PDB file of C-alpha atoms in Angstrom:
ATOM      1  CA  UNK A   1      24.432  -6.713  -5.115  1.00  0.00           C
ATOM      2  CA  UNK A   2      24.747  -3.111  -6.122  1.00  0.00           C
ATOM      3  CA  UNK A   3      27.316  -0.759  -4.635  1.00  0.00           C
ATOM      4  CA  UNK A   4      26.019   1.386  -1.743  1.00  0.00           C
ATOM      5  CA  UNK A   5      24.478   4.675  -2.832  1.00  0.00           C
ATOM      6  CA  UNK A   6      26.498   7.834  -2.116  1.00  0.00           C
ATOM      7  CA  UNK A   7      23.504   9.640  -0.605  1.00  0.00           C
ATOM      8  CA  UNK A   8      25.692  11.108   2.190  1.00  0.00           C
ATOM      9  CA  UNK A   9      28.071  12.899  -0.204  1.00  0.00           C
ATOM     10  CA  UNK A  10      27.772  16.495   1.049  1.00  0.00           C
ATOM     11  CA  UNK A  11      29.786  18.030  -1.801  1.00  0.00           C
ATOM     12  CA  UNK A  12      27.402  16.975  -4.588  1.00  0.00           C
ATOM     13  CA  UNK A  13      23.837  17.650  -5.647  1.00  0.00           C
ATOM     14  CA  UNK A  14      21.586  14.605  -5.379  1.00  0.00           C
ATOM     15  CA  UNK A  15      18.907  14.265  -8.061  1.00  0.00           C
ATOM     16  CA  UNK A  16      16.284  11.585  -7.470  1.00  0.00           C
ATOM     17  CA  UNK A  17      14.018  10.925 -10.477  1.00  0.00           C
ATOM     18  CA  UNK A  18      10.882   8.842 -10.813  1.00  0.00           C
ATOM     19  CA  UNK A  19       8.192   8.161 -13.386  1.00  0.00           C
ATOM     20  CA  UNK A  20       4.563   7.057 -13.231  1.00  0.00           C
ATOM     21  CA  UNK A  21       2.342   5.961 -16.073  1.00  0.00           C
ATOM     22  CA  UNK A  22      -1.336   5.309 -16.588  1.00  0.00           C
ATOM     23  CA  UNK A  23      -1.873   2.998 -19.536  1.00  0.00           C
ATOM     24  CA  UNK A  24      -5.600   3.448 -19.193  1.00  0.00           C
ATOM     25  CA  UNK A  25      -5.414   7.241 -19.559  1.00  0.00           C
ATOM     26  CA  UNK A  26      -2.261   7.214 -21.694  1.00  0.00           C
ATOM     27  CA  UNK A  27      -0.669   9.809 -19.430  1.00  0.00           C
ATOM     28  CA  UNK A  28       2.796   9.855 -17.943  1.00  0.00           C
ATOM     29  CA  UNK A  29       4.066  11.702 -14.870  1.00  0.00           C
ATOM     30  CA  UNK A  30       7.560  12.458 -13.706  1.00  0.00           C
ATOM     31  CA  UNK A  31       8.810  13.538 -10.318  1.00  0.00           C
ATOM     32  CA  UNK A  32      12.138  14.667  -9.020  1.00  0.00           C
ATOM     33  CA  UNK A  33      13.760  15.683  -5.808  1.00  0.00           C
ATOM     34  CA  UNK A  34      16.888  17.833  -5.812  1.00  0.00           C
ATOM     35  CA  UNK A  35      18.900  17.830  -2.616  1.00  0.00           C
ATOM     36  CA  UNK A  36      22.032  19.744  -1.703  1.00  0.00           C
ATOM     37  CA  UNK A  37      23.235  19.895   1.919  1.00  0.00           C
ATOM     38  CA  UNK A  38      20.080  20.761   3.954  1.00  0.00           C
ATOM     39  CA  UNK A  39      18.063  22.125   1.037  1.00  0.00           C
ATOM     40  CA  UNK A  40      15.580  20.054  -0.828  1.00  0.00           C
ATOM     41  CA  UNK A  41      13.236  20.896  -3.702  1.00  0.00           C
ATOM     42  CA  UNK A  42      10.616  18.730  -5.367  1.00  0.00           C
ATOM     43  CA  UNK A  43       9.111  19.147  -8.802  1.00  0.00           C
ATOM     44  CA  UNK A  44       6.840  17.184 -11.124  1.00  0.00           C
ATOM     45  CA  UNK A  45       4.960  17.263 -14.395  1.00  0.00           C
ATOM     46  CA  UNK A  46       2.706  15.236 -16.640  1.00  0.00           C
ATOM     47  CA  UNK A  47       2.551  14.557 -20.362  1.00  0.00           C
ATOM     48  CA  UNK A  48      -0.294  13.090 -22.379  1.00  0.00           C
ATOM     49  CA  UNK A  49       0.501  10.203 -24.688  1.00  0.00           C
ATOM     50  CA  UNK A  50       4.027   9.651 -23.346  1.00  0.00           C
ATOM     51  CA  UNK A  51       5.730   6.354 -22.596  1.00  0.00           C
ATOM     52  CA  UNK A  52       7.292   5.438 -19.248  1.00  0.00           C
ATOM     53  CA  UNK A  53      10.770   5.725 -20.863  1.00  0.00           C
ATOM     54  CA  UNK A  54       9.966   9.245 -22.037  1.00  0.00           C
ATOM     55  CA  UNK A  55       8.897  10.122 -18.462  1.00  0.00           C
ATOM     56  CA  UNK A  56      12.266   8.926 -17.046  1.00  0.00           C
ATOM     57  CA  UNK A  57      14.072  11.114 -19.586  1.00  0.00           C
ATOM     58  CA  UNK A  58      11.899  14.154 -18.827  1.00  0.00           C
ATOM     59  CA  UNK A  59      12.484  13.849 -15.073  1.00  0.00           C
ATOM     60  CA  UNK A  60      16.265  13.710 -15.530  1.00  0.00           C
ATOM     61  CA  UNK A  61      16.194  16.685 -17.948  1.00  0.00           C
ATOM     62  CA  UNK A  62      14.023  18.798 -15.633  1.00  0.00           C
ATOM     63  CA  UNK A  63      16.359  18.076 -12.719  1.00  0.00           C
ATOM     64  CA  UNK A  64      19.479  19.046 -14.630  1.00  0.00           C
ATOM     65  CA  UNK A  65      17.764  22.144 -16.019  1.00  0.00           C
ATOM     66  CA  UNK A  66      17.044  23.279 -12.449  1.00  0.00           C
ATOM     67  CA  UNK A  67      20.748  23.467 -11.595  1.00  0.00           C
ATOM     68  CA  UNK A  68      22.220  26.964 -11.522  1.00  0.00           C
ATOM     69  CA  UNK A  69      25.959  26.308 -11.665  1.00  0.00           C
ATOM     70  CA  UNK A  70      28.398  23.541 -12.625  1.00  0.00           C
ATOM     71  CA  UNK A  71      28.339  20.997  -9.825  1.00  0.00           C
ATOM     72  CA  UNK A  72      28.902  17.314  -9.258  1.00  0.00           C
ATOM     73  CA  UNK A  73      25.600  15.432  -9.507  1.00  0.00           C
ATOM     74  CA  UNK A  74      24.537  12.025  -8.284  1.00  0.00           C
ATOM     75  CA  UNK A  75      21.492  11.087 -10.382  1.00  0.00           C
ATOM     76  CA  UNK A  76      19.332   8.245  -9.047  1.00  0.00           C
ATOM     77  CA  UNK A  77      16.816   6.325 -11.167  1.00  0.00           C
ATOM     78  CA  UNK A  78      15.165   2.907 -11.264  1.00  0.00           C
ATOM     79  CA  UNK A  79      15.526   2.945 -15.073  1.00  0.00           C
ATOM     80  CA  UNK A  80      18.372   0.926 -16.562  1.00  0.00           C
ATOM     81  CA  UNK A  81      17.215   2.373 -19.925  1.00  0.00           C
ATOM     82  CA  UNK A  82      17.939   5.905 -18.708  1.00  0.00           C
ATOM     83  CA  UNK A  83      21.331   5.085 -17.183  1.00  0.00           C
ATOM     84  CA  UNK A  84      22.538   2.849 -20.018  1.00  0.00           C
ATOM     85  CA  UNK A  85      21.352   5.307 -22.638  1.00  0.00           C
ATOM     86  CA  UNK A  86      23.102   8.258 -20.954  1.00  0.00           C
ATOM     87  CA  UNK A  87      26.342   6.452 -20.096  1.00  0.00           C
ATOM     88  CA  UNK A  88      26.823   3.930 -22.903  1.00  0.00           C
ATOM     89  CA  UNK A  89      24.446   4.083 -25.872  1.00  0.00           C
ATOM     90  CA  UNK A  90      24.444   7.807 -26.599  1.00  0.00           C
ATOM     91  CA  UNK A  91      28.073   7.782 -27.867  1.00  0.00           C
ATOM     92  CA  UNK A  92      27.216   5.081 -30.429  1.00  0.00           C
ATOM     93  CA  UNK A  93      24.014   6.807 -31.473  1.00  0.00           C
ATOM     94  CA  UNK A  94      25.889  10.062 -32.061  1.00  0.00           C
ATOM     95  CA  UNK A  95      28.604   8.301 -34.081  1.00  0.00           C
ATOM     96  CA  UNK A  96      25.914   6.704 -36.266  1.00  0.00           C
ATOM     97  CA  UNK A  97      23.976   9.934 -36.823  1.00  0.00           C
ATOM     98  CA  UNK A  98      21.366   9.107 -34.155  1.00  0.00           C
ATOM     99  CA  UNK A  99      20.633   5.643 -35.491  1.00  0.00           C
ATOM    100  CA  UNK A 100      20.593   2.360 -33.573  1.00  0.00           C
ATOM    101  CA  UNK A 101      22.979  -0.488 -34.434  1.00  0.00           C
ATOM    102  CA  UNK A 102      20.188  -1.837 -36.669  1.00  0.00           C
ATOM    103  CA  UNK A 103      20.072   1.508 -38.522  1.00  0.00           C
ATOM    104  CA  UNK A 104      16.698   2.552 -37.076  1.00  0.00           C
ATOM    105  CA  UNK A 105      16.086   6.081 -35.729  1.00  0.00           C
ATOM    106  CA  UNK A 106      16.743   6.387 -31.993  1.00  0.00           C
ATOM    107  CA  UNK A 107      13.507   6.562 -29.966  1.00  0.00           C
ATOM    108  CA  UNK A 108      13.134   9.837 -28.048  1.00  0.00           C
ATOM    109  CA  UNK A 109      16.083  11.349 -29.952  1.00  0.00           C
ATOM    110  CA  UNK A 110      14.966  14.892 -29.030  1.00  0.00           C
ATOM    111  CA  UNK A 111      15.192  14.100 -25.311  1.00  0.00           C
ATOM    112  CA  UNK A 112      18.428  12.104 -25.577  1.00  0.00           C
ATOM    113  CA  UNK A 113      20.074  15.055 -27.356  1.00  0.00           C
ATOM    114  CA  UNK A 114      18.849  17.468 -24.711  1.00  0.00           C
ATOM    115  CA  UNK A 115      19.930  15.169 -21.854  1.00  0.00           C
ATOM    116  CA  UNK A 116      23.362  14.630 -23.443  1.00  0.00           C
ATOM    117  CA  UNK A 117      23.839  18.397 -23.835  1.00  0.00           C
ATOM    118  CA  UNK A 118      22.779  19.084 -20.208  1.00  0.00           C
ATOM    119  CA  UNK A 119      24.798  16.208 -18.721  1.00  0.00           C
ATOM    120  CA  UNK A 120      27.934  17.471 -20.468  1.00  0.00           C
ATOM    121  CA  UNK A 121      27.783  20.632 -18.315  1.00  0.00           C
ATOM    122  CA  UNK A 122      27.948  18.674 -15.060  1.00  0.00           C
ATOM    123  CA  UNK A 123      29.874  15.771 -13.643  1.00  0.00           C
ATOM    124  CA  UNK A 124      26.968  13.334 -13.468  1.00  0.00           C
ATOM    125  CA  UNK A 125      27.319   9.994 -11.761  1.00  0.00           C
ATOM    126  CA  UNK A 126      24.431   7.698 -12.578  1.00  0.00           C
ATOM    127  CA  UNK A 127      22.974   5.265 -10.042  1.00  0.00           C
ATOM    128  CA  UNK A 128      20.296   2.662 -10.634  1.00  0.00           C
ATOM    129  CA  UNK A 129      18.299   2.145  -7.449  1.00  0.00           C
ATOM    130  CA  UNK A 130      16.710  -1.160  -6.508  1.00  0.00           C
ATOM    131  CA  UNK A 131      12.909  -0.744  -6.785  1.00  0.00           C
ATOM    132  CA  UNK A 132      12.487  -2.710  -3.562  1.00  0.00           C
ATOM    133  CA  UNK A 133      14.929  -0.573  -1.549  1.00  0.00           C
ATOM    134  CA  UNK A 134      14.243   3.076  -2.342  1.00  0.00           C
ATOM    135  CA  UNK A 135      15.845   5.823  -0.275  1.00  0.00           C
ATOM    136  CA  UNK A 136      13.322   8.281   1.261  1.00  0.00           C
ATOM    137  CA  UNK A 137      14.078  11.002  -1.311  1.00  0.00           C
ATOM    138  CA  UNK A 138      13.336   8.499  -4.076  1.00  0.00           C
ATOM    139  CA  UNK A 139      10.027   7.569  -2.427  1.00  0.00           C
ATOM    140  CA  UNK A 140       9.165  11.290  -2.388  1.00  0.00           C
ATOM    141  CA  UNK A 141      10.067  11.652  -6.104  1.00  0.00           C
ATOM    142  CA  UNK A 142       7.860   8.651  -6.855  1.00  0.00           C
ATOM    143  CA  UNK A 143       4.963  10.197  -4.912  1.00  0.00           C
ATOM    144  CA  UNK A 144       5.376  13.468  -6.842  1.00  0.00           C
ATOM    145  CA  UNK A 145       5.197  11.521 -10.125  1.00  0.00           C
ATOM    146  CA  UNK A 146       2.047   9.733  -8.974  1.00  0.00           C
ATOM    147  CA  UNK A 147       0.495  13.019  -7.823  1.00  0.00           C
ATOM    148  CA  UNK A 148       1.221  14.556 -11.245  1.00  0.00           C
ATOM    149  CA  UNK A 149      -0.863  11.763 -12.818  1.00  0.00           C
ATOM    150  CA  UNK A 150      -3.771  12.557 -10.499  1.00  0.00           C
ATOM    151  CA  UNK A 151      -3.869  16.143 -11.774  1.00  0.00           C
ATOM    152  CA  UNK A 152      -5.256  14.685 -15.011  1.00  0.00           C
ATOM    153  CA  UNK A 153      -8.419  13.502 -13.237  1.00  0.00           C
TER     154      UNK A 153
END
């Protein structure tokens, strides 16, 4: 079992990110909810031709870009790819000139570089949330991502 989520930490910003994808339309959507104390702000966007992984990256980047000052951040995602990339893989990619262990170019390098640069400004703690037990703010972020997809209709 995963450790309990620190969603009651009042001294940090909470960033809930979500992604949605329509394989039929080849469109991705991202959603995010930023919460600090009693304030909450939602945001979303859509991108044509983007993969689900790219949507997870875009949501995290948009959330960190919305921050105005250096703060502690709890970032919540359902994506192990996003968390592992940000916390483990990025150091190796940088040391190999943005190549994988196999020597191939890193997928979504542009976004990983941007995320790495943004995350370095904040004290980000990454949390992977169980898809079957989403906190309400995460459900809201997911709904925003789904709604962003509908804008393409």
